[in-house]
mmCIF file with all atom_site columns, C-alpha atoms in Angstrom:
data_model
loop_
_atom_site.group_PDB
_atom_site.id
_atom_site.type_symbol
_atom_site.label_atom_id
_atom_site.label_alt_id
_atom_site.label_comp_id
_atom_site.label_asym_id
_atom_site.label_entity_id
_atom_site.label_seq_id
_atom_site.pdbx_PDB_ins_code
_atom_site.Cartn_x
_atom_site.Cartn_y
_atom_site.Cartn_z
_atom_site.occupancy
_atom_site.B_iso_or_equiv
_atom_site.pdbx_formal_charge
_atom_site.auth_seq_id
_atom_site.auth_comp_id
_atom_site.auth_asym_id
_atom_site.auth_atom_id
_atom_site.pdbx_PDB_model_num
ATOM 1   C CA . UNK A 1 1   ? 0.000  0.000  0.000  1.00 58.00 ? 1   UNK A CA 1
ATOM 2   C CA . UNK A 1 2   ? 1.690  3.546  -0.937 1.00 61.00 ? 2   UNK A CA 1
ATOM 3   C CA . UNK A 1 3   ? 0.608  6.100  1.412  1.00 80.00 ? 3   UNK A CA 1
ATOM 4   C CA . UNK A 1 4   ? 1.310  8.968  2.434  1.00 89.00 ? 4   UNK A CA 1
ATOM 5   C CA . UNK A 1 5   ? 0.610  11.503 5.473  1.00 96.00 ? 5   UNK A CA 1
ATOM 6   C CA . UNK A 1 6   ? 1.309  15.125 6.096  1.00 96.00 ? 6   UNK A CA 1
ATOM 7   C CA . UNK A 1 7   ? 0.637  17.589 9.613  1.00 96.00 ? 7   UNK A CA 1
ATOM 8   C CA . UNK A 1 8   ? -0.610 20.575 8.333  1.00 97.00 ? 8   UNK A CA 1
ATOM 9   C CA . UNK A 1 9   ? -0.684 23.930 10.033 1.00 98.00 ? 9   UNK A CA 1
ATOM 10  C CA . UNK A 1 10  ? -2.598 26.629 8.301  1.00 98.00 ? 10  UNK A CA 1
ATOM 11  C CA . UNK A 1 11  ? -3.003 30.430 9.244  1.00 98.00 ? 11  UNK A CA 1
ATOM 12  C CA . UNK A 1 12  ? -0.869 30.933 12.034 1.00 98.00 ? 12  UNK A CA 1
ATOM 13  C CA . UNK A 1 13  ? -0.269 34.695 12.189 1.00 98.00 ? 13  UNK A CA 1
ATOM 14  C CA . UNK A 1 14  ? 3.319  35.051 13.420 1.00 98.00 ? 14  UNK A CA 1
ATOM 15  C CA . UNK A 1 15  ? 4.826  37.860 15.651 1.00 97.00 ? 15  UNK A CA 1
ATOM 16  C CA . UNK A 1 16  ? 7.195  39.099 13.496 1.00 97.00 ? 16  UNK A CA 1
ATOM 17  C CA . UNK A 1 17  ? 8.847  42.433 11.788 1.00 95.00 ? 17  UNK A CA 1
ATOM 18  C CA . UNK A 1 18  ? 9.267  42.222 7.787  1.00 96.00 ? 18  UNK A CA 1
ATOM 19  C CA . UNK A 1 19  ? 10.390 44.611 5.447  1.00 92.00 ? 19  UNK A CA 1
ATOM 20  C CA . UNK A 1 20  ? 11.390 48.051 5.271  1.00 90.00 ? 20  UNK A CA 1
ATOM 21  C CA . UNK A 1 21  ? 8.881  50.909 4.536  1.00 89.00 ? 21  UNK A CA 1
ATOM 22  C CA . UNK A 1 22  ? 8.300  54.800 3.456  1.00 89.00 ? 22  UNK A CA 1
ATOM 23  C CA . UNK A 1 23  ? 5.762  56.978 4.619  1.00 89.00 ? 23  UNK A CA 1
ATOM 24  C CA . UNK A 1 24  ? 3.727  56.241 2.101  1.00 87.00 ? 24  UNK A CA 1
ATOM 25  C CA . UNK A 1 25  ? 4.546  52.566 2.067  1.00 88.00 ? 25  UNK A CA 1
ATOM 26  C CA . UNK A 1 26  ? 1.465  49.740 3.014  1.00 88.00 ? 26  UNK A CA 1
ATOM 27  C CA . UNK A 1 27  ? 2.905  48.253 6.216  1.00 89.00 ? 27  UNK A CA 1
ATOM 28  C CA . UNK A 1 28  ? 1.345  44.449 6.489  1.00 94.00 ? 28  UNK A CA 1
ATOM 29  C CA . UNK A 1 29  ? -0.999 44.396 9.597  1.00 95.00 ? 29  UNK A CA 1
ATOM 30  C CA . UNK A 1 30  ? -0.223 40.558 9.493  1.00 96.00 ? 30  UNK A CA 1
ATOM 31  C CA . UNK A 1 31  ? 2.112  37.825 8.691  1.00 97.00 ? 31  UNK A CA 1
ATOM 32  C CA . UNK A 1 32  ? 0.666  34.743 8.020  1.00 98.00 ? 32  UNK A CA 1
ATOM 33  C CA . UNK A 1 33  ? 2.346  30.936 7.947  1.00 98.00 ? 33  UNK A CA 1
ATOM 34  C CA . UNK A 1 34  ? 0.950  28.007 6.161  1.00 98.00 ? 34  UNK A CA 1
ATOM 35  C CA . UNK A 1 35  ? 3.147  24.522 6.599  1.00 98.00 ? 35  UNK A CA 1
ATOM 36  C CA . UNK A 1 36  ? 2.788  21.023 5.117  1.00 98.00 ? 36  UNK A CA 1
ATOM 37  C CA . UNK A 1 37  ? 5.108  18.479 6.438  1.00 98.00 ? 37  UNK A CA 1
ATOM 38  C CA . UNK A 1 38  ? 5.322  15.421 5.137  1.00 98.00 ? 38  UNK A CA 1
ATOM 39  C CA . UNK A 1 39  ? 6.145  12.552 7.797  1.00 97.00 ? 39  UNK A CA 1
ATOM 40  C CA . UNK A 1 40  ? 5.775  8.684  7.229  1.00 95.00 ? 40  UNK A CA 1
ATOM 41  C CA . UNK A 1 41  ? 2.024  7.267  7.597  1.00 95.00 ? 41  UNK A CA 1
ATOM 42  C CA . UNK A 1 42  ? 3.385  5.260  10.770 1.00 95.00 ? 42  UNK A CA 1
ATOM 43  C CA . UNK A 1 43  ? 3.415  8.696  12.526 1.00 96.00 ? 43  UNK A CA 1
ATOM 44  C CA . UNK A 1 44  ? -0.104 8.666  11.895 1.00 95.00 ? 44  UNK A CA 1
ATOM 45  C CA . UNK A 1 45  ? -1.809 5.456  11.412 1.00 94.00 ? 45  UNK A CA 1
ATOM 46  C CA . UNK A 1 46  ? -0.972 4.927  14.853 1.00 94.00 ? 46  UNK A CA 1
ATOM 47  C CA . UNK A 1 47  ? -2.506 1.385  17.704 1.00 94.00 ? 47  UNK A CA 1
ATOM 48  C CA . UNK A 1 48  ? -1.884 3.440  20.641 1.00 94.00 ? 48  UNK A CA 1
ATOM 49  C CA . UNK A 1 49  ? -2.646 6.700  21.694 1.00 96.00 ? 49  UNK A CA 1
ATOM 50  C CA . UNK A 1 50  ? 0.412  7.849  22.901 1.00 95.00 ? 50  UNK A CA 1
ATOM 51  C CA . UNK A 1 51  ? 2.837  10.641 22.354 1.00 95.00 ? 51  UNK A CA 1
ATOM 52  C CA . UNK A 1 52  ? 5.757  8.506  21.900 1.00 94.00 ? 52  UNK A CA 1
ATOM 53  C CA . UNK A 1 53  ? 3.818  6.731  18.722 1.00 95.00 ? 53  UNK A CA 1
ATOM 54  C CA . UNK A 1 54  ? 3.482  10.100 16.854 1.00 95.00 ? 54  UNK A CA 1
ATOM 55  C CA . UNK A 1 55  ? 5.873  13.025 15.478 1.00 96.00 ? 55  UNK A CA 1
ATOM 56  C CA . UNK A 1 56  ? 5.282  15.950 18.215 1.00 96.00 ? 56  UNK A CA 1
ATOM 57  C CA . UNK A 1 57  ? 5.030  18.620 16.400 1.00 97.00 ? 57  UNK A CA 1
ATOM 58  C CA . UNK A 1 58  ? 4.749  21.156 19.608 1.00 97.00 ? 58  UNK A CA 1
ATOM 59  C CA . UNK A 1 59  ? 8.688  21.854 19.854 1.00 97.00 ? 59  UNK A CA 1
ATOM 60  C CA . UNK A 1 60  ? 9.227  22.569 16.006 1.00 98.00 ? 60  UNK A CA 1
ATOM 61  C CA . UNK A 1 61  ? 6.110  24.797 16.185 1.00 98.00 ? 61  UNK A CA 1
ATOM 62  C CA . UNK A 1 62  ? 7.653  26.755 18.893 1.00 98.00 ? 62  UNK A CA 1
ATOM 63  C CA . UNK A 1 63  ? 10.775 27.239 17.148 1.00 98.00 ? 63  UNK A CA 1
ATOM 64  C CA . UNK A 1 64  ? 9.451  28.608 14.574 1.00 98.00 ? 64  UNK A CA 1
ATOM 65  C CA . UNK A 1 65  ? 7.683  30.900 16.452 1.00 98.00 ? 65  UNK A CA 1
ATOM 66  C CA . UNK A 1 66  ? 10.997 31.831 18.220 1.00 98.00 ? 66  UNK A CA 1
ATOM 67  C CA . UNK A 1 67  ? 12.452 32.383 14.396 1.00 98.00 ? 67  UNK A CA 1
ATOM 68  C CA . UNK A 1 68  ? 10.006 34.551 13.642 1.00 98.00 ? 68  UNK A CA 1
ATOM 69  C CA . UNK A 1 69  ? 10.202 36.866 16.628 1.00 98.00 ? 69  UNK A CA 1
ATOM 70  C CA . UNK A 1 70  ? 14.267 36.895 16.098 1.00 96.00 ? 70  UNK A CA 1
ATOM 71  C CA . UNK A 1 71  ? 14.070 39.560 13.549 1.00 87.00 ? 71  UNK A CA 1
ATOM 72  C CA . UNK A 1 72  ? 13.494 42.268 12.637 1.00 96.00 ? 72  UNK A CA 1
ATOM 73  C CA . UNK A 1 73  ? 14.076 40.565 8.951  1.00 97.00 ? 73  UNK A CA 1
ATOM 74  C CA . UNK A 1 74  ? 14.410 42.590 5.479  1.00 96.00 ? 74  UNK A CA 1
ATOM 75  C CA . UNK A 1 75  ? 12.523 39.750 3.462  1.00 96.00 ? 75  UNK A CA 1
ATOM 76  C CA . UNK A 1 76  ? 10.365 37.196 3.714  1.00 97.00 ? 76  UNK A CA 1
ATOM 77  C CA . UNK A 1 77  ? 12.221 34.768 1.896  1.00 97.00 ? 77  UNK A CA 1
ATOM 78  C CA . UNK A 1 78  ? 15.138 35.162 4.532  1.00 97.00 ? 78  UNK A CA 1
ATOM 79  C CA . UNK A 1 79  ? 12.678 34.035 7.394  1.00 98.00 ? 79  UNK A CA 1
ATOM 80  C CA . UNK A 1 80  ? 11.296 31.329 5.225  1.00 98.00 ? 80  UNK A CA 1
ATOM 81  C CA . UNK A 1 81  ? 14.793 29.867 4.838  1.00 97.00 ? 81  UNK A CA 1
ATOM 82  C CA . UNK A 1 82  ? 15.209 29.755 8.673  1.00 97.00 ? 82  UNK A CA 1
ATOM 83  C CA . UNK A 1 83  ? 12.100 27.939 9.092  1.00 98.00 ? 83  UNK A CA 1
ATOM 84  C CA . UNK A 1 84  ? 12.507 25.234 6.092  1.00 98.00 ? 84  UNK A CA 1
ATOM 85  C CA . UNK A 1 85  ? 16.130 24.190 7.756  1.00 97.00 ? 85  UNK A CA 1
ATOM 86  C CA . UNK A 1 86  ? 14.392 23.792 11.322 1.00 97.00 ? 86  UNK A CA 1
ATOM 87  C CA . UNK A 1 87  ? 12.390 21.736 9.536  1.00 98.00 ? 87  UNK A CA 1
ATOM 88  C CA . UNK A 1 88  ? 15.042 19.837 7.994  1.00 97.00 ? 88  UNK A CA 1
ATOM 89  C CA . UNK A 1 89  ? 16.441 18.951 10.912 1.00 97.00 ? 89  UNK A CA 1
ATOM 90  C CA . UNK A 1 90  ? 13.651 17.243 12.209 1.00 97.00 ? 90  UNK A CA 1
ATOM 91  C CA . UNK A 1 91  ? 14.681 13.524 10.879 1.00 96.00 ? 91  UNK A CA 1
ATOM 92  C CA . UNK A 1 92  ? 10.453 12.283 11.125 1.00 97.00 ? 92  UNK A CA 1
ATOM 93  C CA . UNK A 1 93  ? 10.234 15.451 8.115  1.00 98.00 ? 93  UNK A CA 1
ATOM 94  C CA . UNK A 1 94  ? 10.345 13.718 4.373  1.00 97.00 ? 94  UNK A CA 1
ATOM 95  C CA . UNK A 1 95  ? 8.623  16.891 2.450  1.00 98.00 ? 95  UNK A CA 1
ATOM 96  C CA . UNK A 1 96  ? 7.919  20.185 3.459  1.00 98.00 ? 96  UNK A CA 1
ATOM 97  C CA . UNK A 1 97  ? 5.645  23.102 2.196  1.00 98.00 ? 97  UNK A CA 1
ATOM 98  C CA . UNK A 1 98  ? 5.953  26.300 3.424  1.00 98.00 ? 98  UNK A CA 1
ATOM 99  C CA . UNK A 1 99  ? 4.114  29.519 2.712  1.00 98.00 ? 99  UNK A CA 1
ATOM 100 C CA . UNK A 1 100 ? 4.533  33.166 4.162  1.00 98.00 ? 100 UNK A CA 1
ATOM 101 C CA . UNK A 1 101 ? 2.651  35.926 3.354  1.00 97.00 ? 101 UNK A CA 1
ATOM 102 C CA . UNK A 1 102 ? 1.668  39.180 4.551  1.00 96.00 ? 102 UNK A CA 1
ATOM 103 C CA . UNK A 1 103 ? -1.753 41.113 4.286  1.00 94.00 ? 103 UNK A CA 1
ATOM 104 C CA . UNK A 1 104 ? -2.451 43.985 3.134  1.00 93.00 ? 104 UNK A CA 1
ATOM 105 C CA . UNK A 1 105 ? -0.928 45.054 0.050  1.00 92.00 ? 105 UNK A CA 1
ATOM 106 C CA . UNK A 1 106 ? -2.818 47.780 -1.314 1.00 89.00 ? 106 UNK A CA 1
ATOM 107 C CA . UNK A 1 107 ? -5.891 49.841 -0.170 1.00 87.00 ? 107 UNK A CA 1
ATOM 108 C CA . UNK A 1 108 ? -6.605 47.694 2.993  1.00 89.00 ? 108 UNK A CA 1
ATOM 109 C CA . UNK A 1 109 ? -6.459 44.023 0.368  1.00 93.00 ? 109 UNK A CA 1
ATOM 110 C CA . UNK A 1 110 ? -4.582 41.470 -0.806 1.00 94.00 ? 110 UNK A CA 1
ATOM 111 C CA . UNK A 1 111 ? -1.997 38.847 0.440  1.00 95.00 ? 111 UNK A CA 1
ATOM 112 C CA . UNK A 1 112 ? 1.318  38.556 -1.228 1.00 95.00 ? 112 UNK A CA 1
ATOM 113 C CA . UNK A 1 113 ? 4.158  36.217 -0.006 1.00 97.00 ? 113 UNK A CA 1
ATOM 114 C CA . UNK A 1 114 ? 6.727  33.597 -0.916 1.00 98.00 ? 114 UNK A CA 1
ATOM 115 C CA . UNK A 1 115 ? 6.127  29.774 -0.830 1.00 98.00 ? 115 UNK A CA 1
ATOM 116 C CA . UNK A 1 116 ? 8.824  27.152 -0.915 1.00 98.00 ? 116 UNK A CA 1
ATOM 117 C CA . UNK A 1 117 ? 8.444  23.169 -1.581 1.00 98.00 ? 117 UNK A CA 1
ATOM 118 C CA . UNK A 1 118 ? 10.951 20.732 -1.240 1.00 98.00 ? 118 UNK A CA 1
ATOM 119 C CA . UNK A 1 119 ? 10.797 17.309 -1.971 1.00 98.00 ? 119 UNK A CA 1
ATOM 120 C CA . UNK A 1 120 ? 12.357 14.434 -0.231 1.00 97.00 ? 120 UNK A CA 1
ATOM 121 C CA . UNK A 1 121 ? 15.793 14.824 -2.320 1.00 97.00 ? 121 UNK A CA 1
ATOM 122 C CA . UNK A 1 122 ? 15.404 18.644 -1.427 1.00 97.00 ? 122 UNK A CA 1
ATOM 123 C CA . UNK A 1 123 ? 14.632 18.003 2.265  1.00 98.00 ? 123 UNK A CA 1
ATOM 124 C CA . UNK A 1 124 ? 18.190 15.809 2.286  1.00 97.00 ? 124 UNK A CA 1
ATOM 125 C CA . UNK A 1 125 ? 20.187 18.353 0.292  1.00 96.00 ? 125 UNK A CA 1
ATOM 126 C CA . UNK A 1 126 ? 19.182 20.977 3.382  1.00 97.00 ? 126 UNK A CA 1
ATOM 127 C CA . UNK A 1 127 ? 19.788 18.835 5.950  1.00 94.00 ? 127 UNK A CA 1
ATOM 128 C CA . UNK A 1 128 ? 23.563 17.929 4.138  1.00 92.00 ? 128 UNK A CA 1
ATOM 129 C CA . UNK A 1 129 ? 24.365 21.439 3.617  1.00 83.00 ? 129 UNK A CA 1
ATOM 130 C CA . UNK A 1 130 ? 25.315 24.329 5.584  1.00 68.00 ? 130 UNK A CA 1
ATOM 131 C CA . UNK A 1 131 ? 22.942 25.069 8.182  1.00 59.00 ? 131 UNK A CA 1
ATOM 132 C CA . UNK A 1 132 ? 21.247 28.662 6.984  1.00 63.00 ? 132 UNK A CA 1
ATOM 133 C CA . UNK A 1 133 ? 21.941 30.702 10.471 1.00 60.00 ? 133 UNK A CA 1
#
């Protein structure tokens, strides 16, 4: 049986400072994370209920969290970078999807940000390679 599973987190608004401005710049009111993780289906398809059966997700949440609050950053991409190699480094991640974007962009509308998908080959190439600080 081929299968599949993924923990999904979807519109966690972050506490973070993106971007530089001018007065008469939009300044987002919000950034936003979306994150697919792809973990084996034995993380999930689980005979007990027990913590130790499951990938916690809880800690890598957290850091996150803590990445996004270690700025202030200049781009979005930057802080998306942080959060794909703490990611990587979780050994129960095979794929990850990871979205940022910020709200508004023009006349009170609008959501623009960066996404970034890696694969299971690209998941292994960040983990090999230089940890991005």
């Amino acid at each position: 049986m081929a299968a599949e599973s993924r923990v999904e987190l979807s519109g966690l608004v972050l506490e973070t400072e993106i971007g530089t401005y001018g007065p008469d710049d939009v300044v987002p009111e919000a950034h936003v994370l979306d994150l697919a993780l792809g973990i084996a289906p034995e993380l999930v398809l689980v005979a007990e209920d027990s913590m130790a059966a499951i990938f916690d997700y809880d800690p890598l949440i957290a850091e996150l969290r803590r990445l996004a609050a270690d700025g202030p950053y200049e781009t979005q991409e930057r802080l998306v970078t942080r959060m794909a190699a703490a990611c990587a480094r979780q050994p129960e991640i095979r794929t990850l999807d990871i979205a940022l974007r910020k709200r508004p962009v023009h006349g009170g509308t609008g959501e623009l940000g960066v996404r970034l998908t890696l694969d299971a080959e690209g998941v292994t190439a960040l983990r090999a390679g230089p940890a991005p600080g």
